[in-house]
Amino acid sequence: MRRRPLVLLATAALMLVGTPAFAAGKAVPPAGDPARATLLARATLPAYTPAPGPPTGAFSDPNNGMTPPYPSQLVFGISSMLPDDKGSFWAMPDNGFGTKGNSVDFLLRLYHFTPRWETARGGAGTIDVGRFLSLADPDHKIPFKIVNENTADRLLTGGDFDTESVTRAPDGSMWVGDEFGPFLLHFDSTGKLLQAPIAHPSLKSPNNPTLANGEPATVQGSRGFEALTSSPDGRFLYPAVEGRLTNDANPFRRYIYEFDTQKNQYTGRSWQYRTEGADFRIADMQSLDANRAILIEREDDEGPKATFKRVYLIDRRKTDADGYLVKTEVADLLNLRNPAHIGADDPAGGYGLGDPFTFPLQSVEALLPLPGNRIAVMQDNNFPDSAGRVPGKTDATEMIVIGFPKR
């Protein structure tokens, strides 16, 4: 392997634009020229990364050389991230092993990530994992039974919620989008739940604990609030359903809703988004200002079979003649310029590590805007099931930075 000196991107380039506090006049990726999107940096975390805590995976299945149960908690399945200082991040896994039943021993947390980027000038290309925040309900805000019901700390697990998206409020608290309800969950900065889970007035998934016998679910399983962003002042939240509603005859339609954090209720406003494929998903969404946002739209394939993983720019003020949000492609994650051949020396090897660079990972689900016409993207590696880089080998968690030409 060719060794190159560790050179980090300039600190200013890595300081993420916060959510929801955005700098006025912040540069955004230029729309309409996705072919010029360029890979600037990459870092990976091994698929098997242990973390403190009790054993996990007792009810999950072996795959790709990984055999449960595992002797501690594991760091995987990153579905959303928040900015922290000095180029670091808070990375939030989802519910764990994919279902309520097999994730009851997976603790819901946010982990502190510090990438040691590989760039055109070299670098380690690794991610350091530091402290973590545990999500918990010690004040008994949840009105239904949870896995750790009778413990003092009432740590939340993947048997309780499927945490897929997170955004930070001006007071430092966190709003989390869940798929099992789907619910909005409000935590303080330490991870303590502040109020009962907030249900949408018309959405229920098959995993909703309040779904009555015979009551039809209106949200498909694992298609709830995969994406969640907020307005710059934190007043409004914008959760988006990942897939189509069960009572919608149009398989290409996805909905984005508006929630008022001051009134603690949905406003009744919503927007329609049209996907390019019938089973394509809205995987993450981040605000750029009061009206504009970028989002990931993707299919569910990996490796050479992956055909569609793209970033779009939308403006909630702009809809087409059919009432759908106008979307403009910003980046094709399966076709990124990589003149520096970042990732080419990865000892793990794998599909797509050339020029162009391909991000052919199944669940590309985490997105953040950066200053200087950059975005960060990370994937949920679906441990131990996804193997998009090397067949038969569980994917590492990958994080990349993409740059765009200045206007």
C-alpha angles and dihedrals in degrees: 000000000000109000119217129181118266107257119169124206112260112282092238091057092052099046100108123224103252127239115262100358108077129179114247113256093013114176116251130198109278110249125224100037106075092150089073095056106123133200108239103169143004136190132173139201119208114257090237105054114154123212132188116280144072124317117287139191097050091138098038129096129248118250141159093013096311117120123191150250099065121206096234142008115296133217110231144105098064108189103164141009142202128208122252130180129287095022098306131124144206106233120199122204122209124239095303122242098022108264138059092245099051097041103055091112095047111100118219111236147144116235127208109239126193112184119212093204129217106216137165087284095052132260142166097274093212137122124229115213115210134167125344140216117225119216110225145160105216092153094058096241093150110090095204132061118279131196094257093040098142101040125101097236096037094208111200121238140191087264089067106041141002102224108201108154138028137187131179125236123217090256091058095255120129133233115206128196115220130197101203095068095007088243139166110228122199118205131175120238091274094054099259115143110244102193143003116290110277115230126205111244095239107020126092129158125207087258096055107125091217095054106123124222107278094010110132118235113236095198123057117243112276091007101100129108099341090151130044131166136161141222116263092257093047093239096119134040123204113204118182128200113235097219141020121291115256092237094050116100090199108082092191097060124100126177132224115197135198125230124188110219093194094054091033092225143095114270096216092243119124140165131216121229122191118213124210093235133039093240098032116126140217098235104179139346134198130187121238095185138333093305111015129075140167122224142180119240116188148160123230102251132105142201117009090346092063110108109161131039112136143158119228135190117224134181117203089213092061124073132159129239091279094052097256123133113263108243129194122197115243103172140003104216090200092058113041123155110247108175091157091055092231109190095021091114095050103135089215089060119189146154121320101018097128141071110323093037117218127205095200096164119137104233108035097176114146126077136168132174117233131197118263099042095300137129132193121220130188133175138224103237093202091223121249099002110060118084106167098142103041121016111243094014121102110244120251117231105265129199123187138180118217124198131202133201114269117250 
